[in-house]
Coordinates of C-alpha atoms and ligand atoms in Angstrom, one line a residue:
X12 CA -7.3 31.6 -4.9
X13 CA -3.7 32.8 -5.5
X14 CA -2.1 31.5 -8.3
X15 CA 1.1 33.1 -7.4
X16 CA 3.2 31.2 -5.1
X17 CA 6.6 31.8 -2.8
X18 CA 7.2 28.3 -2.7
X19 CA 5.5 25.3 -5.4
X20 CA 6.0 21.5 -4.2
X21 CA 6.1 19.2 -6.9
X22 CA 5.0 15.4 -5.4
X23 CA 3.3 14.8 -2.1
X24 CA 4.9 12.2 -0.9
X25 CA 7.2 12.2 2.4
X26 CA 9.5 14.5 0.8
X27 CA 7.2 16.8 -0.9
X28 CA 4.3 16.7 2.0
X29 CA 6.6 17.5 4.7
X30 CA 8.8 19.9 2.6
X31 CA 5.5 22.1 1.6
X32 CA 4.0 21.9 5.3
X33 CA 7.4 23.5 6.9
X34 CA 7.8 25.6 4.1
X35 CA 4.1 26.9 5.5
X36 CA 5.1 27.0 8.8
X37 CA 7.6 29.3 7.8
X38 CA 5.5 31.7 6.5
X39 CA 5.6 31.0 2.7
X40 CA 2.8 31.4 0.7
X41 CA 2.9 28.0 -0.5
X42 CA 1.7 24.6 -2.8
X43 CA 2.1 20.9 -3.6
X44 CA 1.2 19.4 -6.3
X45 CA 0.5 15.7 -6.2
X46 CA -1.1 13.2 -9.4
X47 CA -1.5 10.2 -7.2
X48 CA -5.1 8.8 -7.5
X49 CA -7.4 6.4 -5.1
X50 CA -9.0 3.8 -7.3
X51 CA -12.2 6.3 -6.9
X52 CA -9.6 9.0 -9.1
X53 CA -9.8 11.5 -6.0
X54 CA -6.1 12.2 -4.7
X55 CA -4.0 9.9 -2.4
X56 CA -1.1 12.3 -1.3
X57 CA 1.9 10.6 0.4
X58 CA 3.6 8.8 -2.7
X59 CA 5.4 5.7 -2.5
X60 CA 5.4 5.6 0.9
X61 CA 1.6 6.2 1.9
X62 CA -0.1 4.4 -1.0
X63 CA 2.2 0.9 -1.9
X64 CA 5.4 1.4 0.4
X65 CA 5.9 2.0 3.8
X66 CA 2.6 2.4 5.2
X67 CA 1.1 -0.7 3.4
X68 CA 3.7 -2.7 4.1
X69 CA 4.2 -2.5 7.3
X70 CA 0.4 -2.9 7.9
X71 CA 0.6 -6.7 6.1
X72 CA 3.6 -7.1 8.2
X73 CA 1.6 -6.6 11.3
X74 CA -1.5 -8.8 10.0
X75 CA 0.4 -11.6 8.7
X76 CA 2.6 -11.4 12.0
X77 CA -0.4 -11.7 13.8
X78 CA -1.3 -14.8 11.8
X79 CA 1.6 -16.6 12.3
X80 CA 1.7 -16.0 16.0
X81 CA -2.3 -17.6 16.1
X82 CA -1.0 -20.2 14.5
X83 CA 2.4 -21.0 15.8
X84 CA 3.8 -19.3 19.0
X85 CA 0.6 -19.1 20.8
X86 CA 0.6 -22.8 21.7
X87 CA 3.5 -21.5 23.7
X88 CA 1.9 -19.0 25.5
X89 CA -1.0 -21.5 26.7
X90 CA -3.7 -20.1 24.5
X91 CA -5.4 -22.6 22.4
X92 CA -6.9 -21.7 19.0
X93 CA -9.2 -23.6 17.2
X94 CA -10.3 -23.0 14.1
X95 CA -8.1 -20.5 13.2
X96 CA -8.7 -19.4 9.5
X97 CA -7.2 -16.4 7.4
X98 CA -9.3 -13.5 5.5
X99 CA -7.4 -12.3 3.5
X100 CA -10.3 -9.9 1.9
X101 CA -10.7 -8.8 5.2
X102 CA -6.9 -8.0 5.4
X103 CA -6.1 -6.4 2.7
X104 CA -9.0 -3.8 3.4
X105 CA -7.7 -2.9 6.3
X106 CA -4.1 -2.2 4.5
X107 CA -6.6 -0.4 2.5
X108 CA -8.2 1.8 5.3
X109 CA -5.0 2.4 7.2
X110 CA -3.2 4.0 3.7
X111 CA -6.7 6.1 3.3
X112 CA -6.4 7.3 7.7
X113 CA -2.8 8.4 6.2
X114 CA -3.8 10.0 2.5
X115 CA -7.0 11.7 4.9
X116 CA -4.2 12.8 7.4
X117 CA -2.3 14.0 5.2
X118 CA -5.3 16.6 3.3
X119 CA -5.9 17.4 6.6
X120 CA -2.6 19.2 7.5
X121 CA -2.3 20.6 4.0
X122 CA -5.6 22.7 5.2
X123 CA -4.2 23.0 8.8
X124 CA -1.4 24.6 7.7
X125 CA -3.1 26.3 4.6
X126 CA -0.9 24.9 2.4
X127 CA -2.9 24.9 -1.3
X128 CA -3.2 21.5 -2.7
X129 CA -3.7 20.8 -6.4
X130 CA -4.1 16.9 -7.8
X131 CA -2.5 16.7 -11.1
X132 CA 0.4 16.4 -13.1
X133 CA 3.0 19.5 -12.6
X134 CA 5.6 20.5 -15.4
X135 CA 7.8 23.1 -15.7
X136 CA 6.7 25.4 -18.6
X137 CA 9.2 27.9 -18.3
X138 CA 11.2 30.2 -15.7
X139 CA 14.2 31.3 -14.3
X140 CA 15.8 33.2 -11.4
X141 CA 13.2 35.6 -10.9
X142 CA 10.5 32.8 -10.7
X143 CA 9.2 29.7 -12.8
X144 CA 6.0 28.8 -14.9
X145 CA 4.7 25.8 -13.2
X146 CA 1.3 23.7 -15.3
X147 CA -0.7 21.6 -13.1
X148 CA -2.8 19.1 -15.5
X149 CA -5.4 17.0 -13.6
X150 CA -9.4 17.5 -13.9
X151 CA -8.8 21.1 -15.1
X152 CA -5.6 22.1 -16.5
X153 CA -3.9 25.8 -14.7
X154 CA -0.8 27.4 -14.8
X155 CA 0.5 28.3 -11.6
X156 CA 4.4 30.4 -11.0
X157 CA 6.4 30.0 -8.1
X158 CA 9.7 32.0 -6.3
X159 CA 11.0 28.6 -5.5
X160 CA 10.7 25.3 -6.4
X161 CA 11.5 21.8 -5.1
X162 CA 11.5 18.8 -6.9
X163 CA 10.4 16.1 -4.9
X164 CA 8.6 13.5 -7.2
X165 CA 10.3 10.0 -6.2
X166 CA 10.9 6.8 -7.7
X167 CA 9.6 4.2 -9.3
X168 CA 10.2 0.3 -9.5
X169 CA 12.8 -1.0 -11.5
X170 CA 11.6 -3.7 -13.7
X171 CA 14.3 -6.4 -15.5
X172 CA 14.8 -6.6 -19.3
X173 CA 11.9 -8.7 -20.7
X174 CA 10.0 -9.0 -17.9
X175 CA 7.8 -5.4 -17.8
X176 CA 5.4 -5.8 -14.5
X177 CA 1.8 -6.8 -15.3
X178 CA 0.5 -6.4 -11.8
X179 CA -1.1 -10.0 -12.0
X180 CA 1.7 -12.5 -12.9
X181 CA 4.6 -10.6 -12.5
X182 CA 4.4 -7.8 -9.4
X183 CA 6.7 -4.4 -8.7
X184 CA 5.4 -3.4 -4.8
X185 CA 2.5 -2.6 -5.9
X186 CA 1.3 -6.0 -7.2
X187 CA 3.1 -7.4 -3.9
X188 CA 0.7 -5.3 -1.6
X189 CA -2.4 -6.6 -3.3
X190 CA -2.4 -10.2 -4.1
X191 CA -6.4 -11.4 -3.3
X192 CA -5.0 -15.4 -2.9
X193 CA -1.7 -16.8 -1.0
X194 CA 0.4 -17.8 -3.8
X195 CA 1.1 -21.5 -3.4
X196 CA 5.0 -21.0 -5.0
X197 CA 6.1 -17.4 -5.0
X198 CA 8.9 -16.5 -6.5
X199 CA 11.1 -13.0 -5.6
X200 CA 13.7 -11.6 -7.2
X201 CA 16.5 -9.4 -5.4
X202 CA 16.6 -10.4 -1.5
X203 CA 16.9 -6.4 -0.5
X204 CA 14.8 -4.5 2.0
X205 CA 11.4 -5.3 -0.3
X206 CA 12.1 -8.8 -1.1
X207 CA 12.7 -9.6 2.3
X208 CA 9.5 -7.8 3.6
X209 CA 7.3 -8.9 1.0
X210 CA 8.6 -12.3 1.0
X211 CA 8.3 -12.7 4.7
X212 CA 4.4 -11.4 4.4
X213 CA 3.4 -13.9 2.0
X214 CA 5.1 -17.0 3.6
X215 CA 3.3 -16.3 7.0
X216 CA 0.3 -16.7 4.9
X217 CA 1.0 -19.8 3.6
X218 CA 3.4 -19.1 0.3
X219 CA 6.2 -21.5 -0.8
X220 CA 8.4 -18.4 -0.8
X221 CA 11.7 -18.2 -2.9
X222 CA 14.2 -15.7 -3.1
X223 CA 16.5 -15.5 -6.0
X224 CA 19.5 -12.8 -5.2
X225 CA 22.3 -11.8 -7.8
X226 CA 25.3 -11.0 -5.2
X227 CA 26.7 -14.3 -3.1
X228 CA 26.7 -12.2 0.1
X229 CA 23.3 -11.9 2.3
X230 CA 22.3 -8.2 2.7
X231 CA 25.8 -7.1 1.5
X232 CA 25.3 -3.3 3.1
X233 CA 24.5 -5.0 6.6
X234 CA 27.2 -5.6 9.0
X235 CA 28.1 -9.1 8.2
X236 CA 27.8 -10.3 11.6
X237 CA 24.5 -9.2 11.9
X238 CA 23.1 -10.6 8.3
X239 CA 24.7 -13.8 9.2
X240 CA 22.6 -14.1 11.9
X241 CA 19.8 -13.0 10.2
X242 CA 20.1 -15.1 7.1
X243 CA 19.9 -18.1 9.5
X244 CA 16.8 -17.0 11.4
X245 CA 15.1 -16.0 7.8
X246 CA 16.2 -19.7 6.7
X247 CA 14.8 -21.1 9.9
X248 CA 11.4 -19.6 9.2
X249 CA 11.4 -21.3 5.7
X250 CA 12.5 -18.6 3.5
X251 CA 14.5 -20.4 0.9
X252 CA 17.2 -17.5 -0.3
X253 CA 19.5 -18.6 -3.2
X254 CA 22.6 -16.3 -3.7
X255 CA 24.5 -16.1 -6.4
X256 CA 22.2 -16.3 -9.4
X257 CA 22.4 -15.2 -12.7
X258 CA 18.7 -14.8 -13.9
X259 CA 17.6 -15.6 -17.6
X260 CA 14.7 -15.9 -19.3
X261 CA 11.3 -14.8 -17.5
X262 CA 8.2 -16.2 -19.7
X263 CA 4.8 -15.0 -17.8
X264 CA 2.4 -17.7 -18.7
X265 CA -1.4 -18.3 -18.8
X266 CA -1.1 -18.6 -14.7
X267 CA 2.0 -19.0 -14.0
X268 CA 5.5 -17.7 -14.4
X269 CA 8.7 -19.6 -15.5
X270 CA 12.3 -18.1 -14.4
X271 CA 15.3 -19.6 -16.0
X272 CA 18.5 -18.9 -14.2
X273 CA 22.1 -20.2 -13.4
X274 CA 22.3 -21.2 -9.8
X275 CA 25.7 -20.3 -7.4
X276 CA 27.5 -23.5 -9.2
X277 CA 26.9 -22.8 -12.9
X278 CA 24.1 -24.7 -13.4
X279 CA 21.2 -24.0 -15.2
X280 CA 17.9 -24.1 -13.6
X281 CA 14.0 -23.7 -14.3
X282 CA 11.7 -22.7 -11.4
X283 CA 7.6 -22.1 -11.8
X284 CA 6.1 -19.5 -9.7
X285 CA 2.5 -18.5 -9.1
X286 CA 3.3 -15.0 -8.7
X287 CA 6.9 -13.3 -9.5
X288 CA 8.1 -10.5 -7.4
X289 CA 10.8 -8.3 -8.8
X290 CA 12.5 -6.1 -5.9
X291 CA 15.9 -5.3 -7.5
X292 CA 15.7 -1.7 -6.7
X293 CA 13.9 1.5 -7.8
X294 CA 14.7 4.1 -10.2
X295 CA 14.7 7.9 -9.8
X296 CA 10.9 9.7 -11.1
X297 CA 11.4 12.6 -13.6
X298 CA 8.6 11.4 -16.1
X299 CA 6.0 14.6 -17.0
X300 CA 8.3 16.7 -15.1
X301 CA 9.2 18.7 -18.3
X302 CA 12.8 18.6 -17.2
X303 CA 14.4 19.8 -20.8
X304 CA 11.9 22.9 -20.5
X305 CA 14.2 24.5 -18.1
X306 CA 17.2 22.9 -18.0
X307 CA 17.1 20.7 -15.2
X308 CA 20.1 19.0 -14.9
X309 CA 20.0 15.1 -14.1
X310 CA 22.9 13.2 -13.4
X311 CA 24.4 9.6 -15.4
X312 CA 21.7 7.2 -13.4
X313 CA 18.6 9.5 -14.3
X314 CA 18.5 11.4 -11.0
X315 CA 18.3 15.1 -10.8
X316 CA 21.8 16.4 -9.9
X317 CA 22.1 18.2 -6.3
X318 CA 24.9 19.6 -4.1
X319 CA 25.3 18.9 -1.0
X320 CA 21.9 21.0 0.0
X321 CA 20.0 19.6 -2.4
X322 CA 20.3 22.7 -5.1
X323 CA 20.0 22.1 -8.6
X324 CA 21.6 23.4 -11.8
X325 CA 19.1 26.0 -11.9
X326 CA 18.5 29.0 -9.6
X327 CA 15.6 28.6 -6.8
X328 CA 14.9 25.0 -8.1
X329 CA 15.5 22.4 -5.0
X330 CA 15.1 18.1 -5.3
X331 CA 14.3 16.1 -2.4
X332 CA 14.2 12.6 -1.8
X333 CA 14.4 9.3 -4.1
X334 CA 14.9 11.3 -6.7
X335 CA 18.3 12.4 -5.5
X336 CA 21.3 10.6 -4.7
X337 CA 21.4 9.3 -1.4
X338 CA 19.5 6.2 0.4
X339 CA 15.9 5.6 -0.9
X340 CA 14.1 6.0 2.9
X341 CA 11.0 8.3 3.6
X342 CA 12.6 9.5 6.9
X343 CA 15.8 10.7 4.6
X344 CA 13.3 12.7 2.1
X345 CA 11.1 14.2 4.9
X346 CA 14.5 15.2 6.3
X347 CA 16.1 17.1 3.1
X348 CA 12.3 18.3 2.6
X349 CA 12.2 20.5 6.0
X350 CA 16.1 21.5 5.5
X351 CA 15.4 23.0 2.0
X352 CA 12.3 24.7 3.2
X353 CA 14.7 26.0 6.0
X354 CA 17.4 27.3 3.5
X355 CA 15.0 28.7 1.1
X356 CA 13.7 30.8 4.8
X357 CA 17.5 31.8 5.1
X358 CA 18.0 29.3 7.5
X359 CA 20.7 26.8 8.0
X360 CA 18.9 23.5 7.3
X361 CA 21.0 20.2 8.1
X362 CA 20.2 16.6 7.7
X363 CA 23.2 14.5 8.6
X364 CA 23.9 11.5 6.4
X365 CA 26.3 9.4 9.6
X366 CA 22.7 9.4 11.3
X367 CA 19.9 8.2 9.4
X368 CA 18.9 5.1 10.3
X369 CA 17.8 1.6 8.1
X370 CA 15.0 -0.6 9.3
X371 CA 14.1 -4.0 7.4
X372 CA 11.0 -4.9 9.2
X373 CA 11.2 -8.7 8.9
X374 CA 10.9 -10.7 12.2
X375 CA 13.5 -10.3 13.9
X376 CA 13.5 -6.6 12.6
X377 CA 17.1 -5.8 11.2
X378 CA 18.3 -1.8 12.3
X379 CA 21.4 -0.1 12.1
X380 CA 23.1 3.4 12.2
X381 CA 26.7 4.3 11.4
X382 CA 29.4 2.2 10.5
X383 CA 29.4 -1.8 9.7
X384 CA 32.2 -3.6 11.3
X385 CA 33.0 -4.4 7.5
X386 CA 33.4 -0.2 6.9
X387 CA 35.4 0.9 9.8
X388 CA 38.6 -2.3 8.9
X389 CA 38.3 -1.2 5.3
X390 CA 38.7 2.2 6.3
X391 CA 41.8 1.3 8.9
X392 CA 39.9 2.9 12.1
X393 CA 40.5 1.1 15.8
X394 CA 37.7 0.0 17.5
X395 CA 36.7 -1.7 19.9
X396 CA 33.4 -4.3 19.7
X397 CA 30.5 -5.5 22.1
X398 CA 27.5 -7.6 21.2
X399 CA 24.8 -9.0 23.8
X400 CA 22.0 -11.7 22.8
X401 CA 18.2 -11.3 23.2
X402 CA 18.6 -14.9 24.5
X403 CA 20.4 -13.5 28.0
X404 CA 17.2 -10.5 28.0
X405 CA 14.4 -11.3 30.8
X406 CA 12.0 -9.0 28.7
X407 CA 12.8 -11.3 25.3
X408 CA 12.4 -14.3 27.4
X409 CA 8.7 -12.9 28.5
X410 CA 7.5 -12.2 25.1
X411 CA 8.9 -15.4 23.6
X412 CA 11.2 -13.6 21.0
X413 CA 14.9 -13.9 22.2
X414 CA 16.2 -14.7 18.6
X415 CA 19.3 -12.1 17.6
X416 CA 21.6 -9.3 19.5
X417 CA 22.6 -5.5 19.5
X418 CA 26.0 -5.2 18.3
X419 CA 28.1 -1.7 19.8
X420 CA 31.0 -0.8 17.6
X421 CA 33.1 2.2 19.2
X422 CA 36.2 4.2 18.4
X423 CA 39.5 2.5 20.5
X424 CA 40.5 5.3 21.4
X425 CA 38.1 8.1 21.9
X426 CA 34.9 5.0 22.8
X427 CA 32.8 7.3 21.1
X428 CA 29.6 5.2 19.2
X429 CA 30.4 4.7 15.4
X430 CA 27.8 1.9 14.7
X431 CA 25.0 0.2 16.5
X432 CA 23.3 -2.9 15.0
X433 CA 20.5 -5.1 15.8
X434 CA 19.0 -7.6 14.6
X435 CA 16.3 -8.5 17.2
X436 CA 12.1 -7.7 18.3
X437 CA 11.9 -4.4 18.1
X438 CA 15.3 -3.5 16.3
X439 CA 13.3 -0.4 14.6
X440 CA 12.3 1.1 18.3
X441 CA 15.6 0.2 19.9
X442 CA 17.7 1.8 16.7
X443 CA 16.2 5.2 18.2
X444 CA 18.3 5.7 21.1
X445 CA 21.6 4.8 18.9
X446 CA 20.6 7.6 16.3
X447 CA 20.4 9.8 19.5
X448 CA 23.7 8.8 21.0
X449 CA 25.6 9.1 17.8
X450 CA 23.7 12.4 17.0
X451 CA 25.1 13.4 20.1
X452 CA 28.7 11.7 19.7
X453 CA 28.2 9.8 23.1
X454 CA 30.3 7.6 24.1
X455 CA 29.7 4.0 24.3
X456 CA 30.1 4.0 28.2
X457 CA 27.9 7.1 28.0
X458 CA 24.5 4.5 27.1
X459 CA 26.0 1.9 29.4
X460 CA 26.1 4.4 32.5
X461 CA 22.8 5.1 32.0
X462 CA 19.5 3.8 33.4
X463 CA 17.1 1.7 31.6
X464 CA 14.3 0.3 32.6
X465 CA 13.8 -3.1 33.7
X466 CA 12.8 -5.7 32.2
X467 CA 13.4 -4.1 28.7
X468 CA 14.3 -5.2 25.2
X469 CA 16.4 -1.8 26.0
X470 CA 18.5 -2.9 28.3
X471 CA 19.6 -5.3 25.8
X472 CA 21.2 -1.9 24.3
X473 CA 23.1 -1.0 27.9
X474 CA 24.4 -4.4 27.7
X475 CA 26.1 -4.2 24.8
X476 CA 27.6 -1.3 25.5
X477 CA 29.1 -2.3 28.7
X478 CA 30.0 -5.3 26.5
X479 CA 32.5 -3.0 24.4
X480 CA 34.2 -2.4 27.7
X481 CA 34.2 -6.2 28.0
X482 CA 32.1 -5.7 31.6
X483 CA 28.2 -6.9 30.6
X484 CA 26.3 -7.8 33.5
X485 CA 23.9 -10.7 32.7
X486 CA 25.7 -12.3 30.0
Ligands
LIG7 P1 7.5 9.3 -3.3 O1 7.0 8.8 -2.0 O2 7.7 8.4 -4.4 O3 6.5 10.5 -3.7 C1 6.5 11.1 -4.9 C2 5.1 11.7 -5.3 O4 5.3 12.5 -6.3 C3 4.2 10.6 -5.7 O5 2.9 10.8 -5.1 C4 4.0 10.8 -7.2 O6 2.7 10.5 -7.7 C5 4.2 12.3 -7.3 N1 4.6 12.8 -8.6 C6 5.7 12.4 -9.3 N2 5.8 13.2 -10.4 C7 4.9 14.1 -10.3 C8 4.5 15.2 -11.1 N3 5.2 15.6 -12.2 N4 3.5 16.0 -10.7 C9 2.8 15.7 -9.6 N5 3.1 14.7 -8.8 C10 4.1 13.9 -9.2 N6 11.1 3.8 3.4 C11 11.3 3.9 4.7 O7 11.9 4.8 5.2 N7 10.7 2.9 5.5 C12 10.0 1.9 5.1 O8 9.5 1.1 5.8 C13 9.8 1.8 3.7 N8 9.1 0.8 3.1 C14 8.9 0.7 1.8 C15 8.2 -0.3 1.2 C16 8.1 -0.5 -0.1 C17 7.3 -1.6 -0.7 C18 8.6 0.6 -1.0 C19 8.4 0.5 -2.5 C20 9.3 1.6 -0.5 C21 9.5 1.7 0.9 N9 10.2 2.7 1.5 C22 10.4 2.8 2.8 C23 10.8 3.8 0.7 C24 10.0 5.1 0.7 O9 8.7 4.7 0.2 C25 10.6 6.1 -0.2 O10 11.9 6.4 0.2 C26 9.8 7.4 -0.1 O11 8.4 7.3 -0.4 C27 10.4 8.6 -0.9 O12 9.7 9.7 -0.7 P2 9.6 10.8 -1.9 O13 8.7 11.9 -1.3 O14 10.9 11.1 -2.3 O15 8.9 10.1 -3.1
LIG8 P1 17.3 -3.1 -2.7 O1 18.3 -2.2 -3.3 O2 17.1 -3.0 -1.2 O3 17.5 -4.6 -3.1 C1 17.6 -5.0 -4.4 C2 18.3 -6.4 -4.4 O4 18.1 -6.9 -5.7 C3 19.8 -6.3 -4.1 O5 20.1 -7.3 -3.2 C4 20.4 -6.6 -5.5 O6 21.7 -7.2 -5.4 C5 19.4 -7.5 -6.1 N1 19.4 -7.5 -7.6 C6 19.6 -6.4 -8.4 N2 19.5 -6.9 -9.7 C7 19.3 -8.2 -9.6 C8 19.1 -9.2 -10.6 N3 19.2 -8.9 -11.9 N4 18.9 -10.4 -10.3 C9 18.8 -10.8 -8.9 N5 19.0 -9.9 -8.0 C10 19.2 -8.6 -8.3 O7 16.0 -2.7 -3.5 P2 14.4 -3.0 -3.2 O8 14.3 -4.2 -2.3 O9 13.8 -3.1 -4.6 O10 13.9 -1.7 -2.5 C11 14.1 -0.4 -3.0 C12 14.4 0.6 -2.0 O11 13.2 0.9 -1.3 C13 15.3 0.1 -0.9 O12 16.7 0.3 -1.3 C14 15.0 1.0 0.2 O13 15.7 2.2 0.1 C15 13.5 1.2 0.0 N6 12.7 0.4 1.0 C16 12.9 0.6 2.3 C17 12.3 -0.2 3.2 C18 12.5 0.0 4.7 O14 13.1 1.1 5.0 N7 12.1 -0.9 5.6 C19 11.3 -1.2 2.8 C20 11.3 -1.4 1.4 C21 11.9 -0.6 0.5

């Protein structure tokens, strides 16, 4: 085997995988190097994403949907359960099998596309323009060299002063994904994109779920009109969300952990949890790296400094992903991954920021692209507004979901789309034909003059866009 490589990924996950893979396709001689481990110790490429983000996530999103459908909307629907009762041994093995189909899938195209995979650490040893000294430390330790590198070895949770996670009491995402037994009082600090998810999971399954948030706004990067709506949908499913705190002192316990914090009014309160979720945000991976070896240059907040196409300080050395600046989303870091494997083939890789879309996959699912209503008045741009409600959708009305609306925000003058947002079933399929539009610079009375099909959660989408010419049909 060649230990002499055109292009060396360091970190499989959705940045690094995707990166080496297209990098391959292009014709590189190339590898990834990856450390994550299944609890057997073989590899689990895919990071974050495939092994305790994303991909898990979404399947305990699904299960515990189910659940709560069995045991709540299907009454509606004339189907009589009796005897409903949870597994949750059984459901936590599937999570389990469906990140494996994904870590399997992902070997799989590393061989396809005869990308070489090593499990292990990777560190810089040494290098420079004319090529770099990479050591891979896992069962064996080798020393491999590379033309090019890119960085791509994401992020990790971000744990609060005095309160390091222990995986049983107190839970990063990690913890989150694998409780064995509903939590009768779960606690969650940070009501972001993980708090929300996670918290949502664990209340279908029966948790007394609360959600403890710093800032006094609800999802302050959402377009207010949207999170409002969501807030009170959230609330209405029985997740208590308290904004506004100040949090103290966390003491983990025997079984149980204690949170002392200042409530929206200044005064101090005490609340016991079974399990404590911290979700205030993730900070950017360069541990083992070996950064100081070579130089790597990382900015004030710990992530490794990159232009605009994702160069570093030094020559032929590239970063991807979370740990870069930018929004912390595996669609963003498989995005940067292909454009750098693209420049590094002469190419002109792109990935353009205005487009990529956010997803919080809590029913209703929240999605959005472009511009809040909130960002276009601070930033003194016209434009004109059209929302339409789920409620006034014969599709919603057929699957028993018409909670929310998709919200059109469009230039005054030109109409063209700056900002589409939904907060609705299915916002994270719908968002798809707003990325589109905008990636095109349609206009809003471009979606609304064309066809959709009927009855869709889609034409929800037309509707709103006629609506920012003040002409919906059905509502
Ligand atoms: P990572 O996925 O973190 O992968 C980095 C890899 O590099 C890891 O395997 C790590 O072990 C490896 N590594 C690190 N250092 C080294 C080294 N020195 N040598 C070898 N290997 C190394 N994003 C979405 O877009 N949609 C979602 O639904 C979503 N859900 C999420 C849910 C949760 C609970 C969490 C925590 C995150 C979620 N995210 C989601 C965010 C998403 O997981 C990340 O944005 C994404 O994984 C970043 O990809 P990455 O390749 O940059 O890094
Ligand atoms: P987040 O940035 O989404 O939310 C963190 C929240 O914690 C914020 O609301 C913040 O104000 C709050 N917070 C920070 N410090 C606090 C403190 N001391 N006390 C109380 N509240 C505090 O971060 P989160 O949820 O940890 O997720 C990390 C990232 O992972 C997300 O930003 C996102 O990029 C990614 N992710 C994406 C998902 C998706 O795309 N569906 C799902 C889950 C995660």
């Amino acid at each position: 085997m060649s230990k002499n490589f055109d292009v060396v990924v360091i970190g499989g996950g959705p940045g690094g995988y995707i990166a080496a893979i297209r990098a391959a396709q292009l014709g590189f001689n190339t590898a990834c190097i990856d450390e994550w481990k299944n609890e057997k110790g073989g590899p689990a490429p895919g990071g974050t994403c495939t092994n305790v983000g994303c991909i898990p996530s979404k399947a305990l999103l699904q299960s515990s949907e189910h659940y709560e459908h069995a045991s709540h909307s299907f009454a509606d629907h004339g189907i009589e359960v009796k005897g409903l009762g949870l597994n949750l041994e059984k459901m936590l093995g599937r999570k389990n099998t469906v990140v494996k189909q994904n870590n399997d899938g992902i070997l799989y195209l590393f061989k396809k596309n005869k990308v070489t995979f090593f499990h292990g650490r990777g560190s810089f040893v040494k290098g420079d323009a004319n090529g770099y000294e990479i050591k891979v430390a896992g069962a064996t330790e080798e020393s491999i060299t590379a033309k090019q590198v890119i960085v791509a070895t994401g992020s990790n949770a971000r744990a609060l002063p005095g309160a390091a996670f222990d995986e049983e009491l107190i839970l990063s995402n990690t913890g989150a994904l694998a409780i064995t037994e509903v939590p009768k009082k779960l606690g969650v600090i940070g009501a972001g994109v993980i708090g929300l998810e996670m918290g949502s999971v664990w209340r279908r399954l029966g948790a007394e779920v609360t959600v403890l948030e710093a800032l006094p706004t609800f999802l302050g990067a959402v377009d207010e009109q949207i999170a409002k709506e969501a807030q009170k949908l959230l609330a209405k499913q029985g997740l208590v969300v308290n904004l506004g705190v100040k949090i103290g002192d966390i003491k983990a316990g025997k079984k149980d952990v204690s949170v002392d914090y200042t409530d929206d009014k200044g005064n101090a309160q005490k609340a016991v949890f079974d399990k404590l979720i911290v979700s205030i945000g993730r900070t950017p991976n360069t541990t083992g790296l070996n950064a100081e070896a070579v130089g790597l240059k990382l900015d004030e907040r710990g992530f490794i400094a990159v232009d605009g196409d994702c160069k570093t300080n030094l020559p032929n050395v590239w970063a991807v992903g979370d740990v870069v600046r930018g929004p912390m989303l595996a669609h963003k870091a498989e995005e940067e991954g292909v454009a750098v494997a693209e420049r590094i083939a002469g190419q002109h890789g792109h990935v353009n920021f205005n487009t990529i879309p956010w997803v919080i996959y809590t029913s209703p699912e929240i999605a959005w692209v472009g511009k809040t209503e909130q960002q276009l008045k601070a930033d003194g741009v016209a434009y004109k507004a059209g929302t339409f409600p789920f409620l006034a959708n014969g599709r919603a009305r057929a699957l028993g979901d018409t909670s929310g609306m998709v919200k059109f925000l469009a230039d005054a003058t030109t109409d063209e789309i700056l900002g589409v947002h939904i907060v609705g079933p299915m916002a994270s399929e719908l968002i798809s034909e707003a990325v589109v539009a905008m990636e095109f610079r349609a206009s809003a009375e471009d979606i609304a003059r064309i066809c959709h099909a009927h009855p869709s959660l889609s034409e929800a989408t037309k509707e709103a866009a006629l609506a920012v010419d003040k002409r919906a049909l059905n509502f």
